[in-house]
Short mmCIF file of C-alpha atoms and ligand atoms in Angstrom, two decimals:
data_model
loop_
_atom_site.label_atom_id
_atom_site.label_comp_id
_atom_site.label_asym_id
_atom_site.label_seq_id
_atom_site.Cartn_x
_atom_site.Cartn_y
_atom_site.Cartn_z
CA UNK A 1 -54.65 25.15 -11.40
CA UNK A 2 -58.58 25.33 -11.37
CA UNK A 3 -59.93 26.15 -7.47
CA UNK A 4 -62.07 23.04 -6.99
CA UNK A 5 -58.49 21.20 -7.56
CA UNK A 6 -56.26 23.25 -5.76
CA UNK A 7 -58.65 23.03 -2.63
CA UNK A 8 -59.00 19.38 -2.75
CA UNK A 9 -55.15 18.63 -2.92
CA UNK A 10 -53.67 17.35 0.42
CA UNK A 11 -51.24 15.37 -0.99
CA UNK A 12 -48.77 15.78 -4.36
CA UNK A 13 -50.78 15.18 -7.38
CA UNK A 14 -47.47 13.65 -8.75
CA UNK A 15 -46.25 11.40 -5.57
CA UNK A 16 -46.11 8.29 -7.26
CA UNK A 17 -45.39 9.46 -10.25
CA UNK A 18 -42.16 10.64 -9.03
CA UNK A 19 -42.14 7.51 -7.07
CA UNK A 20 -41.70 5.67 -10.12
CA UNK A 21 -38.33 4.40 -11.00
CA UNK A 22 -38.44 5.29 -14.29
CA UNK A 23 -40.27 8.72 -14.18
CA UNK A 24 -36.74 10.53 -14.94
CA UNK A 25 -35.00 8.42 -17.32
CA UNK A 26 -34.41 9.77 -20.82
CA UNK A 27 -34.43 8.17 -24.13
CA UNK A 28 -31.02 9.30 -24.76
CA UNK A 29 -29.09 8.80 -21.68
CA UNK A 30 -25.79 9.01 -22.67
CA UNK A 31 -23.42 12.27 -20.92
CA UNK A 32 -25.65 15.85 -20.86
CA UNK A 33 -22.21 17.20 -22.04
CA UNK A 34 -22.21 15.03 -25.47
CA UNK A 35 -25.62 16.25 -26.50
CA UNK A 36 -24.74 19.73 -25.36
CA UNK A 37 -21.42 19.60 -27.54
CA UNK A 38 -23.25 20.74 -30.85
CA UNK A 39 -24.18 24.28 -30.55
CA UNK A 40 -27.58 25.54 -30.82
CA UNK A 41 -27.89 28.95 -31.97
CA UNK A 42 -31.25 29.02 -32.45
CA UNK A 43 -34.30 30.72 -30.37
CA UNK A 44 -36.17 27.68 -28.86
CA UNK A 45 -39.84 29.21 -28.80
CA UNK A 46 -41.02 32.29 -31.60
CA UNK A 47 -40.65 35.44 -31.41
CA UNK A 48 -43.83 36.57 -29.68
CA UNK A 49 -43.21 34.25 -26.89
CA UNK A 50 -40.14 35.19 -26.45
CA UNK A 51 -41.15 39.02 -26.02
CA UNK A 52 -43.50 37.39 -23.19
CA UNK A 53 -40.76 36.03 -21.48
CA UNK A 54 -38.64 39.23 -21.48
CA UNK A 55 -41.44 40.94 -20.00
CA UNK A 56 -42.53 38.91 -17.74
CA UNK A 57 -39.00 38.35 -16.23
CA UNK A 58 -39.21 42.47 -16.63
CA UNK A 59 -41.93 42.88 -14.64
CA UNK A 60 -41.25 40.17 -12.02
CA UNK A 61 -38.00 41.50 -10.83
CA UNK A 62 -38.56 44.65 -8.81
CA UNK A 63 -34.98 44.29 -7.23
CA UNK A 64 -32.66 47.58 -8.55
CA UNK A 65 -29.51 45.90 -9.72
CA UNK A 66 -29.85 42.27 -8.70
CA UNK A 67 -27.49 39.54 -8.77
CA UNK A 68 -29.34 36.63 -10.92
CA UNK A 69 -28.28 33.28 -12.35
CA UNK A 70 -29.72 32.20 -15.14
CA UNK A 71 -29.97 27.84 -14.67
CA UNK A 72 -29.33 26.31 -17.89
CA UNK A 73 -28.06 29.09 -19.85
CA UNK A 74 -27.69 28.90 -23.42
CA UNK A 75 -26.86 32.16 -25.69
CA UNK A 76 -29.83 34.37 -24.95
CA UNK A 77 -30.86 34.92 -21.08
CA UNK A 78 -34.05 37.00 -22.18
CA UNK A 79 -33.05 39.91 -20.40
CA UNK A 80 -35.12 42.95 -21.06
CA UNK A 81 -33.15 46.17 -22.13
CA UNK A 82 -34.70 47.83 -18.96
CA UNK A 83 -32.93 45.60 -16.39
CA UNK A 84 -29.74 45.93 -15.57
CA UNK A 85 -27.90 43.27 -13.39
CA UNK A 86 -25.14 44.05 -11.07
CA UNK A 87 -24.06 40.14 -12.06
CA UNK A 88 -25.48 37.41 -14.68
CA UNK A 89 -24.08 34.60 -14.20
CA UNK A 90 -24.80 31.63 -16.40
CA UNK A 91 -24.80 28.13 -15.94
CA UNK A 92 -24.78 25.93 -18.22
CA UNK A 93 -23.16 23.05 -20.81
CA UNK A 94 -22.22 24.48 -23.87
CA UNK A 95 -19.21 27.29 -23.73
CA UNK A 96 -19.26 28.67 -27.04
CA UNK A 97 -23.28 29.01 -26.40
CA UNK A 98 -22.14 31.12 -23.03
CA UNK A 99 -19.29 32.77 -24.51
CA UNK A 100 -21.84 34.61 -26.96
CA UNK A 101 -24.19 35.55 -24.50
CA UNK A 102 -23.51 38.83 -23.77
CA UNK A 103 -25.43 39.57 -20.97
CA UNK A 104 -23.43 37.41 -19.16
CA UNK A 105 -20.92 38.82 -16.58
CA UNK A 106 -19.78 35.23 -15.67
CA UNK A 107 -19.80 31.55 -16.99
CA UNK A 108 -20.24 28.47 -15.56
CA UNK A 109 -20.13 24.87 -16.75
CA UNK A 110 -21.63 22.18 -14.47
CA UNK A 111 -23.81 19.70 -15.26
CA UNK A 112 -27.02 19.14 -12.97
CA UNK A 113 -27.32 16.04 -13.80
CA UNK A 114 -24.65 14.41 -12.33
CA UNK A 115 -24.13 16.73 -9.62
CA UNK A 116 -27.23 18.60 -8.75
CA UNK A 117 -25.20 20.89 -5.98
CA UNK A 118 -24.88 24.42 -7.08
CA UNK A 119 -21.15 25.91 -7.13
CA UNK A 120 -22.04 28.94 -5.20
CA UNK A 121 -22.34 30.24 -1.41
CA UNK A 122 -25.24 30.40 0.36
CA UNK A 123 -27.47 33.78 -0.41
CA UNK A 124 -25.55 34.57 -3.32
CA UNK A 125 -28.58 35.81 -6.17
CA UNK A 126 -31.35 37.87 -5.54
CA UNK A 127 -33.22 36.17 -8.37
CA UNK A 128 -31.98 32.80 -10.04
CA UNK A 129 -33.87 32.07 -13.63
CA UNK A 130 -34.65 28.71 -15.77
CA UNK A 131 -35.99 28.91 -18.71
CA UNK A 132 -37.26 26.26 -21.38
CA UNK A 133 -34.90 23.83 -19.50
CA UNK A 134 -36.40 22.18 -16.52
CA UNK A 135 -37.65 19.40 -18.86
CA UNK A 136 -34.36 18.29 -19.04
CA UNK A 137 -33.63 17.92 -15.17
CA UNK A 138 -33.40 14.31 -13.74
CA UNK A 139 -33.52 15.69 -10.49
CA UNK A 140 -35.68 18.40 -9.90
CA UNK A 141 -36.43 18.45 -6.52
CA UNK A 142 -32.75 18.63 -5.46
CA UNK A 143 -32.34 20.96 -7.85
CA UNK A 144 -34.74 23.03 -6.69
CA UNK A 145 -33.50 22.72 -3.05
CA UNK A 146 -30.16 24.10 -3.90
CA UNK A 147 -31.64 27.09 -5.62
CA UNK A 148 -33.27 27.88 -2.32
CA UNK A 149 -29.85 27.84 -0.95
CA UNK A 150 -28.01 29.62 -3.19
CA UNK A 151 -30.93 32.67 -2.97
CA UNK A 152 -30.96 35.60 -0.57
CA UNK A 153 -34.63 35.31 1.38
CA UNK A 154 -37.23 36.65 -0.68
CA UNK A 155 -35.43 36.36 -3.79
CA UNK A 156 -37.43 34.77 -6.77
CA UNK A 157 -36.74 31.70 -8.39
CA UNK A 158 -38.70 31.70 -11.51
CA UNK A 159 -39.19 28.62 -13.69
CA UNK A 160 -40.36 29.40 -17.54
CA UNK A 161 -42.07 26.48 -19.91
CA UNK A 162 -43.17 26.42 -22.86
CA UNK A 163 -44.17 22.81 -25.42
CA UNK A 164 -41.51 22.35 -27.09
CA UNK A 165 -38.53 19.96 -26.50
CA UNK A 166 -35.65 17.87 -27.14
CA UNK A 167 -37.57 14.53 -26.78
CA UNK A 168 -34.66 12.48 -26.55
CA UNK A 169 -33.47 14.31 -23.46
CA UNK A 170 -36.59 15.67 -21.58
CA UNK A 171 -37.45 12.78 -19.19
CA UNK A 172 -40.29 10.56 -19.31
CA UNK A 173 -42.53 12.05 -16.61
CA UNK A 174 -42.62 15.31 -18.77
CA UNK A 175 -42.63 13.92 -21.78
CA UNK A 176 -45.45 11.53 -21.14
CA UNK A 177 -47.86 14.58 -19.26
CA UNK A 178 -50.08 16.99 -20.82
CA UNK A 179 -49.11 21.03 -20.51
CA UNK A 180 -51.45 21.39 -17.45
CA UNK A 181 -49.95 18.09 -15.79
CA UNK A 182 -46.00 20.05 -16.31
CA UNK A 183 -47.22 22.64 -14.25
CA UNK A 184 -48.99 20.85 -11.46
CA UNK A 185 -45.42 19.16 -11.71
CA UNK A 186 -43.20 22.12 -11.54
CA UNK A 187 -45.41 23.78 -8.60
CA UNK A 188 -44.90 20.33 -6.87
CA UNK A 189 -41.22 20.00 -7.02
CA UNK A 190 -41.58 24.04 -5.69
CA UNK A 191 -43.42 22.16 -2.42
CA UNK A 192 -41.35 19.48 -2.41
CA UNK A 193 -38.30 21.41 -2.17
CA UNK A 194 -39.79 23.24 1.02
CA UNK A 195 -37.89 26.46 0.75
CA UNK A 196 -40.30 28.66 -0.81
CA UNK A 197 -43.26 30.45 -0.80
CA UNK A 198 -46.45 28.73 -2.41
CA UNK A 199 -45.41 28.87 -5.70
CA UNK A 200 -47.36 31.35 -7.99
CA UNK A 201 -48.63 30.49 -11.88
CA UNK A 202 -48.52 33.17 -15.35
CA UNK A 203 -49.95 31.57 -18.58
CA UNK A 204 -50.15 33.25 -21.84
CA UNK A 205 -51.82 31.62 -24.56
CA UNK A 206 -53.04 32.34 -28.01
CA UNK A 207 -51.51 34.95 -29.07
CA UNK A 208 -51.08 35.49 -32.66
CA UNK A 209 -47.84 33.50 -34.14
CA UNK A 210 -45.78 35.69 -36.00
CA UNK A 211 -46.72 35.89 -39.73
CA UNK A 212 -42.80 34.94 -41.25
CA UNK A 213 -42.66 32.13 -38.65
CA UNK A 214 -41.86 28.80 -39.69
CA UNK A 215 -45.03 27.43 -37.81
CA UNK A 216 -47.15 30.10 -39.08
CA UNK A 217 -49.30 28.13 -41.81
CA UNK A 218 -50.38 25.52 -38.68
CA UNK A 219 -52.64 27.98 -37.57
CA UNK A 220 -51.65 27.20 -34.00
CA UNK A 221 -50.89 30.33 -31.98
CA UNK A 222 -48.12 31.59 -30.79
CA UNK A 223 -45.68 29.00 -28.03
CA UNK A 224 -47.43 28.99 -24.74
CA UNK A 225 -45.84 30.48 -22.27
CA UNK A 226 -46.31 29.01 -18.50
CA UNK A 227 -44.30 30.51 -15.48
CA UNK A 228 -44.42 28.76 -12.17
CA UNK A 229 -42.52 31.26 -9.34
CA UNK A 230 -42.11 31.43 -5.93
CA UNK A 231 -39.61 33.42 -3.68
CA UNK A 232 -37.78 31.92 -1.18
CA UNK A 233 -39.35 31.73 2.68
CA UNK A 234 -37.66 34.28 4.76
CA UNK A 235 -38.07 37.76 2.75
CA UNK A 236 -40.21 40.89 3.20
CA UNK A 237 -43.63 39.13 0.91
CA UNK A 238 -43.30 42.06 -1.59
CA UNK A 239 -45.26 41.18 -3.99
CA UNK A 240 -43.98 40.70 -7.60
CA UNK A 241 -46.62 41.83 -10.71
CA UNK A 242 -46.84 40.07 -13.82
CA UNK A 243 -47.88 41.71 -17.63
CA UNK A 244 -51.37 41.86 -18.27
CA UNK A 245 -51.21 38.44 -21.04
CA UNK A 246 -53.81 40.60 -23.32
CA UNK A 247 -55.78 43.43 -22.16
CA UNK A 248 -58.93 44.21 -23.42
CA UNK A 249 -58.50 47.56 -25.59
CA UNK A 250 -61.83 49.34 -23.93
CA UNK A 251 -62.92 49.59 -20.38
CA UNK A 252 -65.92 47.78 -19.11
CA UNK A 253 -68.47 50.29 -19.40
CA UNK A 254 -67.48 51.15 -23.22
CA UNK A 255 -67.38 47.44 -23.62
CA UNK A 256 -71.17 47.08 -22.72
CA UNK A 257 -71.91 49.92 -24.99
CA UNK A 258 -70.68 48.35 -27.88
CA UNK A 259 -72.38 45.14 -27.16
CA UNK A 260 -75.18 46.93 -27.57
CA UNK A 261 -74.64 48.47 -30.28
CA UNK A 262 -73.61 45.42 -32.46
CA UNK A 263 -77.17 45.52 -34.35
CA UNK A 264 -76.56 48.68 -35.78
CA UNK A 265 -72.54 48.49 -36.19
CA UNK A 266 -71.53 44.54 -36.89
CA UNK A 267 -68.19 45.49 -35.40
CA UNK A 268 -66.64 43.40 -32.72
CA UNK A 269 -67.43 45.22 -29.19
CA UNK A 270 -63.85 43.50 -28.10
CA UNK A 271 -61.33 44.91 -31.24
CA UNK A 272 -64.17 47.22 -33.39
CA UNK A 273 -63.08 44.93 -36.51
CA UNK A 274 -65.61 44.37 -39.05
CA UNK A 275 -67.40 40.93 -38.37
CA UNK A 276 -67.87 38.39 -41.22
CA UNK A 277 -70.29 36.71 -42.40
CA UNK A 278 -70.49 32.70 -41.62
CA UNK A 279 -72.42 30.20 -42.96
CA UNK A 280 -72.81 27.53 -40.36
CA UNK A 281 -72.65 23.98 -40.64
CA UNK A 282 -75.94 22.28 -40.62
CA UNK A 283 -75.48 18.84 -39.02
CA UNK A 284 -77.84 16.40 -37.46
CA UNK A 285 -76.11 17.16 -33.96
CA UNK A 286 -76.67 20.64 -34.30
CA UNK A 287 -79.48 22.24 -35.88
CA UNK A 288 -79.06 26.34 -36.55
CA UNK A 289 -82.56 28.17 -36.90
CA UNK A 290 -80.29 30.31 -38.82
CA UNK A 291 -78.17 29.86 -42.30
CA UNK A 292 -75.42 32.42 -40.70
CA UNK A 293 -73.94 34.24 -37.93
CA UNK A 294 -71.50 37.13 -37.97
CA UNK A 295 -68.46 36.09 -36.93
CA UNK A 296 -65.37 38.06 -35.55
CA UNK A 297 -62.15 36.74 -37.26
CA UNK A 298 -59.76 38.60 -36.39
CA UNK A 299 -56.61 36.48 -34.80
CA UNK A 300 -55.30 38.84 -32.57
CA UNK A 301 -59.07 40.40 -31.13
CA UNK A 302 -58.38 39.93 -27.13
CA UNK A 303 -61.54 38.23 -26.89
CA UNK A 304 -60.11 34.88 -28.58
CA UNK A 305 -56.76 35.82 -27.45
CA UNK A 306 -57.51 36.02 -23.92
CA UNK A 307 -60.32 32.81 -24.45
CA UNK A 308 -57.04 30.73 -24.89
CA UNK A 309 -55.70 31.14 -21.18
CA UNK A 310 -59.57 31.13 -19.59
CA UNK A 311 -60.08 27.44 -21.44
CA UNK A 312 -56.78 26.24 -20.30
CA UNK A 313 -57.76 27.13 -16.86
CA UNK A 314 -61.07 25.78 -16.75
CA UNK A 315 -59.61 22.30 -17.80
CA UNK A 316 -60.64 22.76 -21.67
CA UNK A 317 -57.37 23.05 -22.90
CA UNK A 318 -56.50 23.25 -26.81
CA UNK A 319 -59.51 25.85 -27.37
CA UNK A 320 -60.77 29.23 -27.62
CA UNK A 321 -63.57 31.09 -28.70
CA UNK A 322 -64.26 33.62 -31.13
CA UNK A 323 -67.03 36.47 -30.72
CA UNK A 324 -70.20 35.77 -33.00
CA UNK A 325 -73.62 37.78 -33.40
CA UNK A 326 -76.89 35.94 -34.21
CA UNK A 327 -78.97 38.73 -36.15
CA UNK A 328 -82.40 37.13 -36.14
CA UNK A 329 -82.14 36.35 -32.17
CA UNK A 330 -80.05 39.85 -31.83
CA UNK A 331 -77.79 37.57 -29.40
CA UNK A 332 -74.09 37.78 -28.74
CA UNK A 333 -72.76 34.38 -28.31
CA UNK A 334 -68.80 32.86 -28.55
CA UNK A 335 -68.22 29.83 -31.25
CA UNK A 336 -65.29 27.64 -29.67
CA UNK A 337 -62.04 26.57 -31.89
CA UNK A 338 -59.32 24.66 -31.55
CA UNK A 339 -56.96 26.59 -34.34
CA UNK A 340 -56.81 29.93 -36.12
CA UNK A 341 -57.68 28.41 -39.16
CA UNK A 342 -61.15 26.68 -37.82
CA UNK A 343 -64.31 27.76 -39.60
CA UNK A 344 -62.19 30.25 -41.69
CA UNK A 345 -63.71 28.14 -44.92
CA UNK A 346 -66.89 29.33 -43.63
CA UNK A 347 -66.54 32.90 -44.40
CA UNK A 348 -69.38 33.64 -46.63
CA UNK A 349 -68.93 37.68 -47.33
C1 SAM B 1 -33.47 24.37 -24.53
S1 SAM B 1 -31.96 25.02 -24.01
C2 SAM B 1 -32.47 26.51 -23.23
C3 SAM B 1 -31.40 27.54 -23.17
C4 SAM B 1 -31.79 28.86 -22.52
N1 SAM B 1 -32.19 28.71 -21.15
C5 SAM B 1 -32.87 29.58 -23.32
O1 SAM B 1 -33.87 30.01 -22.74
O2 SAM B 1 -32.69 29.75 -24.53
C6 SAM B 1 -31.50 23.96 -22.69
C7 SAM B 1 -30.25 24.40 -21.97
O3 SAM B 1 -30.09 23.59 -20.81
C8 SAM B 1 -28.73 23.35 -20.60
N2 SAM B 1 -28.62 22.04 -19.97
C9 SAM B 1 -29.16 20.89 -20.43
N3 SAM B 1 -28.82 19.85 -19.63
C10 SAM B 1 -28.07 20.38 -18.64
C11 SAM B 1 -27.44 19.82 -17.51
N4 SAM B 1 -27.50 18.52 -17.27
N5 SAM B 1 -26.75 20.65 -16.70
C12 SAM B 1 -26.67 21.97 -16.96
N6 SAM B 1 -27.25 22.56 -18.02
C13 SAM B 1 -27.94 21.77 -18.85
C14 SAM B 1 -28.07 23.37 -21.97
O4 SAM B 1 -26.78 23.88 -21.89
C15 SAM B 1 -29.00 24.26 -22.79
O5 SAM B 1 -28.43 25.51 -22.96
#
């Protein structure tokens, strides 16, 4: 959430939202367990996001052997190899999802839905998971309440998002807000619930989509990941660490250098790959006093990578920018884009 915003709130940006009657209907409101009948053995974001969710849940969980729940379990709990939980339970609707999840110790069907109280004792988990699933909770903020009973104090509840769905049962309220509205949402139902901590926010954008995936030729990057977490009011105020989303591959001073020295080289300072040359669209609106810029184009240079997370968070959400050099002004600028694919038509060299 940008500063300016976060400072002004004094209320819940969503109150009347939620107020509304029909914020968490669902187009298809017929029994969770009917939909949840057919299974689904598929992986609900690609494969780079879902290496982003392993290691952020990786790096989030300091606890040695915890006890976690994963909320709205299906057949892969995105447990990374390093972890290893004294318990897993999963909860969830579909058995023969649970029954090949392997990291499972325990299953559990209940549906939320109709009965958001948890079947478990006060204090049980050290950690308690949801991922790519609270779209599909008609009440959230009880929900949420019973998570913060079921967890120890300090123990992390950790909500993972990403944009995809099953439109017919993701209510309306999420359905009908933007990806930076969902997580204003999902750190208000964390306040609402008042049994955490101020909830805490991990975004990774942009990165590149894997080249066999079925999405690829889009040119959108890879599923955006968002992660609203908190720990429940009571515990020590560890802090948890999250991954670096992209790191720049050279350290500030050896990044200035090779600003520099982009006369002489033409490499990227950001990923040293050679830039191209671009031949820029004259328009009325925008008049080059050049016929082309060098252009960096490579779709995984940390620069554009990163530049999808910093636009998001300054409220220009859907862009990035890629690294460009203006020989005759000797200038290092960034050219915005809303895909992979923009301006690639352009390449000239
Ligand atoms: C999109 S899948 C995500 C599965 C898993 N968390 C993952 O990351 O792959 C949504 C899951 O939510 C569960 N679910 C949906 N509605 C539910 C409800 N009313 N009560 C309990 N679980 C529910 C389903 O069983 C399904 O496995």
């Amino acid at each position: 959430m940008a500063l300016a915003q976060e400072q002004q709130r004094s209320k819940p940006l969503c109150d009347d939202r939620f107020a509304d009657k029909g914020a968490f209907s669902r187009l298809d409101e017929s029994d969770d367990s009917l939909f949840y009948a057919t299974d689904r053995f598929v992986q609900h974001l690609d494969a780079v996001a879902l290496a982003t969710v392993e290691q952020l849940i990786g790096s989030l969980i300091w606890e040695e052997d915890p006890i976690i729940l994963d909320l709205m379990a299906g057949w892969d709990s995105h447990i990374p190899g390093t972890l290893k939980p004294r318990r897993l339970v999963g909860l969830g609707l579909n058995e023969n999802e649970l029954a090949v999840n392997r990291a499972l110790t325990e299953r559990v069907i209940h549906d939320l839905n109709r009965d958001p109280r948890l079947p478990f004792p006060d204090g049980m988990f050290d950690v308690v998971l949801n991922t790519v699933s609270v779209d599909y909770m008609t009440r959230p903020v009880e929900v949420f309440r019973e998570v913060g009973r079921i967890i120890r104090p300090g123990g992390l509840f950790l909500v993972v998002f990403s944009n995809r769905m099953f439109e017919r049962k993701a209510t309306k309220i999420w359905r009908e807000s933007g990806e930076a509205e969902r997580v204003d949402m999902v750190e208000e139902i964390f306040d609402l619930a008042e049994v955490f901590n101020k909830p805490s926010l991990f975004v990774s954008k942009g990165r590149p989509r894997p080249r066999d995936d079925k999405y690829a030729h889009l040119g959108i990057p890879s599923d955006p990941i968002y992660a609203v977490y908190a720990d429940r009011t009571g515990g020590s105020g560890k802090k948890r660490s999250t991954p670096q989303p992209y790191a720049s591959k050279f350290a500030p001073e050896e990044l200035e250098r090779r600003m520099a020295d982009v006369k002489e080289t033409l490499r990227c300072p950001h990923c040293d790959k050679r830039l191209r040359k671009w031949a820029v669209s004259q328009n009325p609106f925008c008049e080059w006093d050049t016929d082309f810029l060098y252009v960096c184009f490579n779709d995984e240079c940390p620069y554009l990578v990163r530049g999808w997370e910093v636009m998001f968070k300054q409220g220009n959400r859907g862009l990035s920018y890629r690294f460009s050099y203006h020989h005759l002004r000797d200038r290092c600028m960034s050219i915005p884009v809303p895909t992979l694919h923009a301006g690639k038509d352009g390449i000239i060299d």
